[in-house]
C-alpha angles and dihedrals in degrees: 000000000000116000103277098214092066095052094036088058092048091050092048092051091050093050091048089058098052100080090054089055092049095241136114097214144358141226117228115192128193092232132092126216091287093053093228129155094239119048133186119256089260089066100045091111096148091051091051091048103040110011092243112134103181121126096241127050152102134216127204118196125195126172093257104030143012137198135198119207129201137153132256093279091066109032094108093043095050090051091053096045104043132064112245090208088064104029138047108212116222138176110249095216104032096037103026125190094251090061091049091050091047089056100042110018108036108150093009124123109246118191126213138177104246091206092063104048129067120229092247092060093047089050089056093048094051089074093061096084092243120119107242113215121192111223126219092221135016109261094212092056088058094055101032095099099180096039111155119244119258113268118266104189113152122258112236133191121261101221120239092243088063100033093048093207132053123247088240091058093046093048091048093052094047092045090051088055090054093050091048089056093048092248128140101203145354130217113233103196092155108093090207091061090049091050094049096042094049095036093235131132134186148175106251093118130048097231108021119058098230136143097208114236144116134230148193116227115205128207091246088063093252119130135209107210121200110200135128103276090223089068092060114074125189094269094052092045091052090046091054092052132207095297089071114072114201119217132173112251090250089067093061096095092050093051092047089051087059091063093074112143092017127117105243126187120219126180104225092209099048104032124080113239090241089078094057091047093050093047094046089052088052092051098249120152107241122216119192109217143129120289099268091224098050100080096040088050091053093051100071116215120232094268091050090048092052089046089055091052094049091045092053092047089052093045090051088065090061092043095051093045089051094047092050092048092046095050089056099042106036097070089054094059122223098105124112132194091257096044091050092050090046091053092052090048090051090054091051096044090058090061124097117259093016111147107165146320112290091225136349106291115253103222110173128168122194112325092006089065088067090065099090098211097023118163120197111228130171091267095050101028106132133192117255103235131202118267101022141105120269124191121198118183113177145141145184141227111225120174090245098045152346124251135198123175136164128197127179112209139191112227096207154158090155129055118275119245117269095242091055091048092050094049095044088051093051091049088049091050090054090048092052092046092059092041090056100039122128111198137174120264107261095046114127135207096267090056092056101041094087092058091073093043097053099091090051094043089054089070099033098266133124143156130241101232139065119278094236148349136210119266128210133226104256086330135086118348086216110054133164163238094059131054140154095244140115088228096052124101113261096254109161116243116246135191112280098032116129119208136170122245106206119149116170149170128220129196106191114234092012118054148318130229126198131154118192137181128161119242132206114213114227143166109277122231109264121251120217108271093012109172098207140001116287132198133207138173139264112210111231102181118087117196132114123253122239101268093189088068096048119100100203091195090066092056125090118232089254093051093049091049091051094050091048091050091048092051091049089053091050091051092048097046100038108026097073092062098053137093114261097254093048090045090055090051090050092051090055092045091051098044112126114276 
């Protein structure tokens, strides 16, 4: 547990500031003004306040009590990182903040920073009975004395041979959609949309190659870009062209005020509520609608699709080298969660076009593998022992694609217990079921989530996370609007979308199982007499499964045939690029079941 005095002081300082703000409490989200999953150190307000470092959460502070909310991926982590004497721990979905406010803050004035909350969240909170009060400044920023400076990494062009489509073409298509809807402009508060639309990347975040900034797209295909001018050197300015006007972020309010009388689209899930308030004050007509860049960004063009394939083939070299190394070293002892993750990172870093990890590697041995989004740190780093389960979930950012892969391994040298083998095999069966699924065009992620859970449901088991998320093209490893999840919006899958396929099972205090590949959605081959178009998936990830954890007797003939064919493909596509000793290991790992 973090040292309580530090976080007790931070909480006390925040509470002392509330009367001067005219509020009885305050909401503290994990997000920054771009509402992204990953934030720079200058925006890690929840971590500063509570000690919790997960990528999803919310804190609510009243004068006499406080609560921190997170989802099922982080329930164990939040319990380990926060002081129960200071913070009540709540499930973000099952015990949402609005219910907690209704119970403890009805009639109270609750402040919030309107630059950090989307309209859709504020709408949910208004039913709590609390009086929500937008604040002119963030109260934590005023008391966080050693707050890091905002990042200033340069924005750089994403070349056409990697982007596959020029920024001019992308802007023209998005602007045409605005004109067809009778709209004059759209707010792009999501830095991912700005990066994709303008074909620029950057280094403001550790795991996502973004130059943080926002934009306004106009119906004539011109763009107002709000980004620190120091990030934009002469080459990038020339690349953007004269149809992109660059402004410092401080000018955003003034430019929005100039949209009075115009019809302006805002995505209620991706746009801080401050934008709507500013535009309403200016007399603009607000249209709630989806970010016009989000869906085109999710449907990868042919160049982006081929980039994903080549990135995964390259990433497979690192994964196979790591798996071969691990199989030899793990039974000897001496490895730790951190040393294993560092070795995998070293294999990746040696590859061409590698830029960074796509998220902090989840390297969990034994009971730590049951922590869904566990992150090994010096205080938790644990030896990887012989004859136990080890889970490694990791990924890479290459300039031509983003990867994300999970494998659950048996350290050996002994035989794994029967219950672990059965559960691993059931997770694998669900993983195969989704990989091989044909489904009618129009089906959405929530409709397909159950397919991967069926083998676990058959014996009363489940897992507390979605089955898969969208993945960007040298952008965020977690990308909307599609996901295999009961909680996701029912956005129909389309060709070109890349999603993860990662069912799992977790036994707290014992082990965790997760198996993950990335899938590329594509048009399925037509059957004779087919009534409507169907889609299916191309598997992008290339890495063998842990055969010591597979109970072949539990597999159907079709499942076994698919796994054998997949392993044959891995061997054929990856084996030629490996050192002789590693290639021999891979041949054994990919032998028919």
